[in-house]
PDB file of C-alpha atoms in Angstrom:
ATOM      1  CA  MET F  30     -33.155  -9.055   2.813  1.00 82.00           C
ATOM      2  CA  LYS F  31     -31.097 -11.743   1.081  1.00 87.00           C
ATOM      3  CA  ILE F  32     -30.154 -11.363  -2.563  1.00 89.00           C
ATOM      4  CA  ILE F  33     -30.058 -14.704  -4.417  1.00 92.00           C
ATOM      5  CA  LEU F  34     -27.023 -13.974  -6.589  1.00 92.00           C
ATOM      6  CA  GLU F  35     -24.888 -10.868  -6.809  1.00 90.00           C
ATOM      7  CA  SER F  36     -21.799 -10.973  -9.016  1.00 90.00           C
ATOM      8  CA  ASP F  37     -19.193  -8.729 -10.567  1.00 90.00           C
ATOM      9  CA  SER F  38     -16.212  -9.350 -12.820  1.00 90.00           C
ATOM     10  CA  MET F  39     -12.985  -7.638 -13.812  1.00 91.00           C
ATOM     11  CA  GLU F  40     -10.632  -8.037 -16.766  1.00 91.00           C
ATOM     12  CA  ILE F  41      -7.084  -9.230 -16.143  1.00 91.00           C
ATOM     13  CA  PRO F  42      -4.237  -7.712 -18.205  1.00 89.00           C
ATOM     14  CA  ASP F  43      -2.261 -10.000 -20.517  1.00 89.00           C
ATOM     15  CA  GLU F  44       1.084  -9.555 -18.734  1.00 89.00           C
ATOM     16  CA  VAL F  45      -0.411 -10.767 -15.431  1.00 92.00           C
ATOM     17  CA  SER F  46      -1.140 -14.388 -14.491  1.00 92.00           C
ATOM     18  CA  ILE F  47      -3.607 -15.160 -11.705  1.00 93.00           C
ATOM     19  CA  LYS F  48      -4.181 -18.375  -9.770  1.00 92.00           C
ATOM     20  CA  VAL F  49      -7.171 -18.922  -7.495  1.00 92.00           C
ATOM     21  CA  HIS F  50      -7.149 -21.767  -5.002  1.00 92.00           C
ATOM     22  CA  ALA F  51      -9.536 -21.966  -2.048  1.00 90.00           C
ATOM     23  CA  LYS F  52     -10.015 -18.166  -1.862  1.00 92.00           C
ATOM     24  CA  ILE F  53      -6.239 -17.582  -1.919  1.00 94.00           C
ATOM     25  CA  ILE F  54      -5.386 -15.402  -4.910  1.00 94.00           C
ATOM     26  CA  GLU F  55      -1.879 -15.431  -6.352  1.00 94.00           C
ATOM     27  CA  VAL F  56      -0.970 -12.677  -8.813  1.00 94.00           C
ATOM     28  CA  GLU F  57       2.255 -12.823 -10.814  1.00 94.00           C
ATOM     29  CA  GLY F  58       3.562 -10.071 -13.075  1.00 91.00           C
ATOM     30  CA  PRO F  59       6.726  -8.436 -14.391  1.00 93.00           C
ATOM     31  CA  ARG F  60       7.635  -6.961 -10.968  1.00 91.00           C
ATOM     32  CA  GLY F  61       7.109 -10.133  -8.921  1.00 92.00           C
ATOM     33  CA  LYS F  62       4.457 -12.186  -7.158  1.00 94.00           C
ATOM     34  CA  LEU F  63       1.818 -11.235  -4.547  1.00 94.00           C
ATOM     35  CA  VAL F  64      -0.530 -13.502  -2.596  1.00 95.00           C
ATOM     36  CA  ARG F  65      -3.675 -12.528  -0.728  1.00 94.00           C
ATOM     37  CA  ASP F  66      -6.047 -14.572   1.402  1.00 95.00           C
ATOM     38  CA  PHE F  67      -9.810 -13.931   1.138  1.00 93.00           C
ATOM     39  CA  LYS F  68     -10.960 -16.819   3.333  1.00 93.00           C
ATOM     40  CA  HIS F  69     -12.677 -14.443   5.750  1.00 93.00           C
ATOM     41  CA  LEU F  70     -15.124 -13.349   3.012  1.00 90.00           C
ATOM     42  CA  ASN F  71     -18.141 -15.413   2.054  1.00 91.00           C
ATOM     43  CA  LEU F  72     -17.519 -15.065  -1.685  1.00 91.00           C
ATOM     44  CA  ASP F  73     -16.815 -17.318  -4.691  1.00 93.00           C
ATOM     45  CA  PHE F  74     -13.868 -16.509  -6.977  1.00 93.00           C
ATOM     46  CA  GLN F  75     -13.781 -17.938 -10.504  1.00 91.00           C
ATOM     47  CA  LEU F  76     -11.314 -17.461 -13.344  1.00 90.00           C
ATOM     48  CA  GLY F  77     -12.777 -17.469 -16.816  1.00 88.00           C
ATOM     49  CA  VAL F  78     -12.530 -16.015 -20.297  1.00 88.00           C
ATOM     50  CA  ASP F  79     -14.716 -13.182 -21.563  1.00 83.00           C
ATOM     51  CA  GLU F  80     -16.716 -14.464 -24.568  1.00 81.00           C
ATOM     52  CA  GLU F  81     -16.763 -11.117 -26.389  1.00 81.00           C
ATOM     53  CA  THR F  82     -13.174  -9.929 -25.971  1.00 82.00           C
ATOM     54  CA  GLY F  83     -11.423 -13.251 -25.326  1.00 82.00           C
ATOM     55  CA  LYS F  84      -9.539 -11.795 -22.357  1.00 87.00           C
ATOM     56  CA  LYS F  85      -9.076 -13.476 -18.991  1.00 89.00           C
ATOM     57  CA  LYS F  86     -11.446 -12.302 -16.305  1.00 91.00           C
ATOM     58  CA  LEU F  87     -12.016 -12.850 -12.606  1.00 92.00           C
ATOM     59  CA  LYS F  88     -15.604 -13.308 -11.473  1.00 92.00           C
ATOM     60  CA  VAL F  89     -16.651 -12.740  -7.862  1.00 93.00           C
ATOM     61  CA  GLU F  90     -20.022 -14.095  -6.711  1.00 93.00           C
ATOM     62  CA  SER F  91     -22.063 -13.889  -3.542  1.00 92.00           C
ATOM     63  CA  TRP F  92     -24.930 -16.339  -3.060  1.00 93.00           C
ATOM     64  CA  PHE F  93     -27.772 -15.509  -0.661  1.00 92.00           C
ATOM     65  CA  GLY F  94     -25.808 -12.646   0.794  1.00 89.00           C
ATOM     66  CA  SER F  95     -26.852  -9.764   2.966  1.00 90.00           C
ATOM     67  CA  ARG F  96     -26.052  -6.183   2.015  1.00 90.00           C
ATOM     68  CA  LYS F  97     -22.743  -6.457   3.859  1.00 89.00           C
ATOM     69  CA  THR F  98     -21.701  -9.505   1.864  1.00 89.00           C
ATOM     70  CA  THR F  99     -22.639  -7.957  -1.468  1.00 90.00           C
ATOM     71  CA  ALA F 100     -20.710  -4.815  -0.550  1.00 92.00           C
ATOM     72  CA  SER F 101     -17.622  -6.950   0.067  1.00 93.00           C
ATOM     73  CA  ILE F 102     -17.590  -8.018  -3.620  1.00 93.00           C
ATOM     74  CA  ARG F 103     -16.392  -4.600  -4.713  1.00 94.00           C
ATOM     75  CA  THR F 104     -13.906  -4.507  -1.820  1.00 94.00           C
ATOM     76  CA  ALA F 105     -12.376  -7.852  -2.838  1.00 94.00           C
ATOM     77  CA  MET F 106     -12.107  -6.696  -6.447  1.00 94.00           C
ATOM     78  CA  SER F 107     -10.376  -3.489  -5.381  1.00 95.00           C
ATOM     79  CA  HIS F 108      -7.857  -5.567  -3.401  1.00 95.00           C
ATOM     80  CA  VAL F 109      -7.173  -7.772  -6.436  1.00 94.00           C
ATOM     81  CA  ASN F 110      -6.798  -4.684  -8.611  1.00 95.00           C
ATOM     82  CA  ASN F 111      -4.237  -3.308  -6.134  1.00 95.00           C
ATOM     83  CA  LEU F 112      -2.319  -6.596  -6.447  1.00 94.00           C
ATOM     84  CA  ILE F 113      -2.378  -6.324 -10.258  1.00 94.00           C
ATOM     85  CA  VAL F 114      -1.149  -2.718 -10.197  1.00 93.00           C
ATOM     86  CA  GLY F 115       1.520  -3.732  -7.669  1.00 93.00           C
ATOM     87  CA  VAL F 116       3.032  -6.471  -9.863  1.00 94.00           C
ATOM     88  CA  THR F 117       2.875  -4.352 -13.046  1.00 93.00           C
ATOM     89  CA  LYS F 118       3.609  -0.768 -11.960  1.00 93.00           C
ATOM     90  CA  GLY F 119       4.546  -0.924  -8.266  1.00 93.00           C
ATOM     91  CA  TYR F 120       3.730   1.653  -5.593  1.00 95.00           C
ATOM     92  CA  ARG F 121       5.756   4.712  -4.616  1.00 95.00           C
ATOM     93  CA  TYR F 122       5.069   6.910  -1.595  1.00 96.00           C
ATOM     94  CA  LYS F 123       6.975  10.156  -1.087  1.00 96.00           C
ATOM     95  CA  MET F 124       7.466  11.658   2.359  1.00 95.00           C
ATOM     96  CA  ARG F 125       8.723  15.117   3.311  1.00 95.00           C
ATOM     97  CA  MET F 126      10.593  16.083   6.455  1.00 94.00           C
ATOM     98  CA  VAL F 127       9.027  19.180   7.990  1.00 94.00           C
ATOM     99  CA  TYR F 128      10.843  21.242  10.620  1.00 93.00           C
ATOM    100  CA  ALA F 129      10.809  24.819  11.879  1.00 93.00           C
ATOM    101  CA  HIS F 130      14.141  25.049  13.729  1.00 92.00           C
ATOM    102  CA  PHE F 131      15.988  21.784  14.311  1.00 93.00           C
ATOM    103  CA  PRO F 132      16.785  20.096  10.978  1.00 94.00           C
ATOM    104  CA  ILE F 133      15.708  16.447  10.992  1.00 93.00           C
ATOM    105  CA  ASN F 134      18.641  14.218  10.080  1.00 93.00           C
ATOM    106  CA  ALA F 135      17.585  10.942   8.449  1.00 92.00           C
ATOM    107  CA  SER F 136      20.090   8.289   7.447  1.00 93.00           C
ATOM    108  CA  ILE F 137      19.175   5.203   5.447  1.00 93.00           C
ATOM    109  CA  SER F 138      20.493   2.034   7.068  1.00 88.00           C
ATOM    110  CA  ASN F 139      20.376  -1.727   6.642  1.00 87.00           C
ATOM    111  CA  GLY F 140      20.729  -1.673   2.838  1.00 90.00           C
ATOM    112  CA  ASN F 141      17.731   0.578   2.071  1.00 90.00           C
ATOM    113  CA  GLN F 142      15.619  -1.482   4.493  1.00 92.00           C
ATOM    114  CA  GLY F 143      15.623   0.892   7.467  1.00 92.00           C
ATOM    115  CA  ILE F 144      15.887   4.536   8.514  1.00 94.00           C
ATOM    116  CA  GLU F 145      17.427   6.277  11.519  1.00 95.00           C
ATOM    117  CA  ILE F 146      15.968   9.664  12.443  1.00 94.00           C
ATOM    118  CA  ARG F 147      18.122  12.029  14.506  1.00 94.00           C
ATOM    119  CA  ASN F 148      17.794  15.567  15.886  1.00 94.00           C
ATOM    120  CA  PHE F 149      13.966  15.555  15.807  1.00 93.00           C
ATOM    121  CA  LEU F 150      13.030  18.696  17.796  1.00 92.00           C
ATOM    122  CA  GLY F 151      16.657  18.719  18.950  1.00 92.00           C
ATOM    123  CA  GLU F 152      16.240  15.461  20.873  1.00 92.00           C
ATOM    124  CA  LYS F 153      19.265  13.216  21.367  1.00 93.00           C
ATOM    125  CA  ARG F 154      17.219  10.042  20.927  1.00 93.00           C
ATOM    126  CA  VAL F 155      17.758   8.050  17.723  1.00 95.00           C
ATOM    127  CA  ARG F 156      14.512   6.799  16.215  1.00 94.00           C
ATOM    128  CA  LYS F 157      14.901   3.618  14.182  1.00 95.00           C
ATOM    129  CA  VAL F 158      12.260   2.307  11.789  1.00 94.00           C
ATOM    130  CA  ASP F 159      12.622  -0.936   9.840  1.00 94.00           C
ATOM    131  CA  MET F 160      10.728  -1.224   6.584  1.00 93.00           C
ATOM    132  CA  LEU F 161       8.283  -4.091   6.113  1.00 93.00           C
ATOM    133  CA  ASP F 162       9.117  -6.964   3.715  1.00 92.00           C
ATOM    134  CA  GLY F 163       9.634  -5.906   0.110  1.00 91.00           C
ATOM    135  CA  VAL F 164       9.690  -2.146   0.819  1.00 94.00           C
ATOM    136  CA  THR F 165      12.819  -0.105   0.074  1.00 94.00           C
ATOM    137  CA  ILE F 166      13.492   3.444   1.225  1.00 94.00           C
ATOM    138  CA  THR F 167      15.785   5.966  -0.485  1.00 94.00           C
ATOM    139  CA  ARG F 168      16.496   9.673  -0.285  1.00 94.00           C
ATOM    140  CA  SER F 169      15.337  11.753  -3.229  1.00 91.00           C
ATOM    141  CA  GLU F 170      18.216  13.212  -5.260  1.00 90.00           C
ATOM    142  CA  LYS F 171      16.190  16.044  -6.750  1.00 90.00           C
ATOM    143  CA  VAL F 172      14.214  17.277  -3.735  1.00 91.00           C
ATOM    144  CA  LYS F 173      15.705  18.259  -0.380  1.00 92.00           C
ATOM    145  CA  ASP F 174      14.366  16.500   2.744  1.00 92.00           C
ATOM    146  CA  GLU F 175      12.350  13.963   0.761  1.00 94.00           C
ATOM    147  CA  LEU F 176      12.151  10.194   1.311  1.00 95.00           C
ATOM    148  CA  VAL F 177      10.926   7.742  -1.328  1.00 95.00           C
ATOM    149  CA  LEU F 178       9.332   4.399  -0.382  1.00 95.00           C
ATOM    150  CA  ASP F 179       9.000   1.787  -3.140  1.00 95.00           C
ATOM    151  CA  GLY F 180       7.320  -1.617  -3.111  1.00 94.00           C
ATOM    152  CA  ASN F 181       4.837  -3.914  -4.820  1.00 94.00           C
ATOM    153  CA  ASP F 182       2.302  -4.361  -2.009  1.00 94.00           C
ATOM    154  CA  ILE F 183       0.309  -1.179  -1.365  1.00 94.00           C
ATOM    155  CA  GLU F 184      -0.478  -2.258   2.196  1.00 95.00           C
ATOM    156  CA  LEU F 185       3.162  -2.803   3.144  1.00 95.00           C
ATOM    157  CA  VAL F 186       4.303   0.452   1.504  1.00 95.00           C
ATOM    158  CA  SER F 187       1.606   2.536   3.199  1.00 95.00           C
ATOM    159  CA  ARG F 188       2.156   0.826   6.565  1.00 96.00           C
ATOM    160  CA  SER F 189       5.900   1.510   6.347  1.00 95.00           C
ATOM    161  CA  ALA F 190       5.102   5.180   5.670  1.00 95.00           C
ATOM    162  CA  ALA F 191       2.746   5.182   8.663  1.00 96.00           C
ATOM    163  CA  LEU F 192       5.449   3.694  10.916  1.00 95.00           C
ATOM    164  CA  ILE F 193       7.850   6.502   9.963  1.00 95.00           C
ATOM    165  CA  ASN F 194       5.130   9.101  10.510  1.00 95.00           C
ATOM    166  CA  GLN F 195       4.210   7.689  13.929  1.00 95.00           C
ATOM    167  CA  LYS F 196       7.821   7.740  15.127  1.00 93.00           C
ATOM    168  CA  CYS F 197       7.863  11.525  14.712  1.00 92.00           C
ATOM    169  CA  HIS F 198       4.872  12.628  16.769  1.00 93.00           C
ATOM    170  CA  VAL F 199       5.364  15.720  18.914  1.00 92.00           C
ATOM    171  CA  LYS F 200       4.722  15.023  22.594  1.00 93.00           C
ATOM    172  CA  ASN F 201       3.687  17.489  25.331  1.00 94.00           C
ATOM    173  CA  LYS F 202       3.536  20.471  22.970  1.00 93.00           C
ATOM    174  CA  ASP F 203       0.801  22.319  21.101  1.00 94.00           C
ATOM    175  CA  ILE F 204       0.660  20.396  17.817  1.00 92.00           C
ATOM    176  CA  ARG F 205      -0.936  23.375  16.043  1.00 93.00           C
ATOM    177  CA  LYS F 206       2.306  25.274  16.600  1.00 93.00           C
ATOM    178  CA  PHE F 207       4.867  22.429  16.496  1.00 93.00           C
ATOM    179  CA  LEU F 208       4.272  20.980  13.050  1.00 93.00           C
ATOM    180  CA  ASP F 209       7.590  19.115  12.872  1.00 94.00           C
ATOM    181  CA  GLY F 210       7.491  15.568  11.563  1.00 94.00           C
ATOM    182  CA  ILE F 211       7.738  13.373   8.482  1.00 95.00           C
ATOM    183  CA  TYR F 212       4.555  13.371   6.415  1.00 95.00           C
ATOM    184  CA  VAL F 213       3.370  11.586   3.253  1.00 96.00           C
ATOM    185  CA  SER F 214       3.402  14.173   0.477  1.00 95.00           C
ATOM    186  CA  GLU F 215       2.608  12.083  -2.587  1.00 93.00           C
ATOM    187  CA  LYS F 216       1.248   8.651  -3.514  1.00 94.00           C
ATOM    188  CA  GLY F 217       1.855   7.207  -6.952  1.00 93.00           C
ATOM    189  CA  ARG F 218       3.253   4.427  -9.097  1.00 93.00           C
ATOM    190  CA  ILE F 219       6.889   3.562  -9.782  1.00 89.00           C
ATOM    191  CA  VAL F 220       6.620   2.856 -13.526  1.00 83.00           C
ATOM    192  CA  GLU F 221       4.767   6.025 -14.592  1.00 72.00           C
ATOM    193  CA  GLU F 222       7.520   8.279 -13.278  1.00 54.00           C
ATOM    194  CA  GLU F 223      10.473   6.507 -14.850  1.00 50.00           C
TER     195      GLU F 223
END
């Protein structure tokens, strides 16, 4: 069944400026600028001002949409909210190195843009992972065997963490017993911690 008009809106913080042009949304804030393309969604994006509060707001509409299309309204708004949080607070993922016997040796290379993992399960092979654009990796000073990934785009930060995790999969062993690897231990914001 088609619904004639389904719409939802969200408030935009004062420190953030948003531009909408042909379903491409550009969000600029204190930490930088992020752009996201929503051309694959059959939605209308409109910038306006809330009459009651006087704050800027983004309105997302779906005309004559099926249930799938109306469900994508909330998805698009969540993506925009992630962009807003990214340019105001930033995203920080923490990863822990887990090992039973052979200590994993990780060295940050390429000016905090890459990592080299050595001695995983005692293997001689060097595993190299380059971070995606705008993601930096550092070692935690306070906690032993902890890596910290920082960035503005939640997708790039989480994908960088996934790339590190995938490089350290145990092959040809019982993974219930061999739990070695580098795993995401915490997801948070950069600004709240500092």
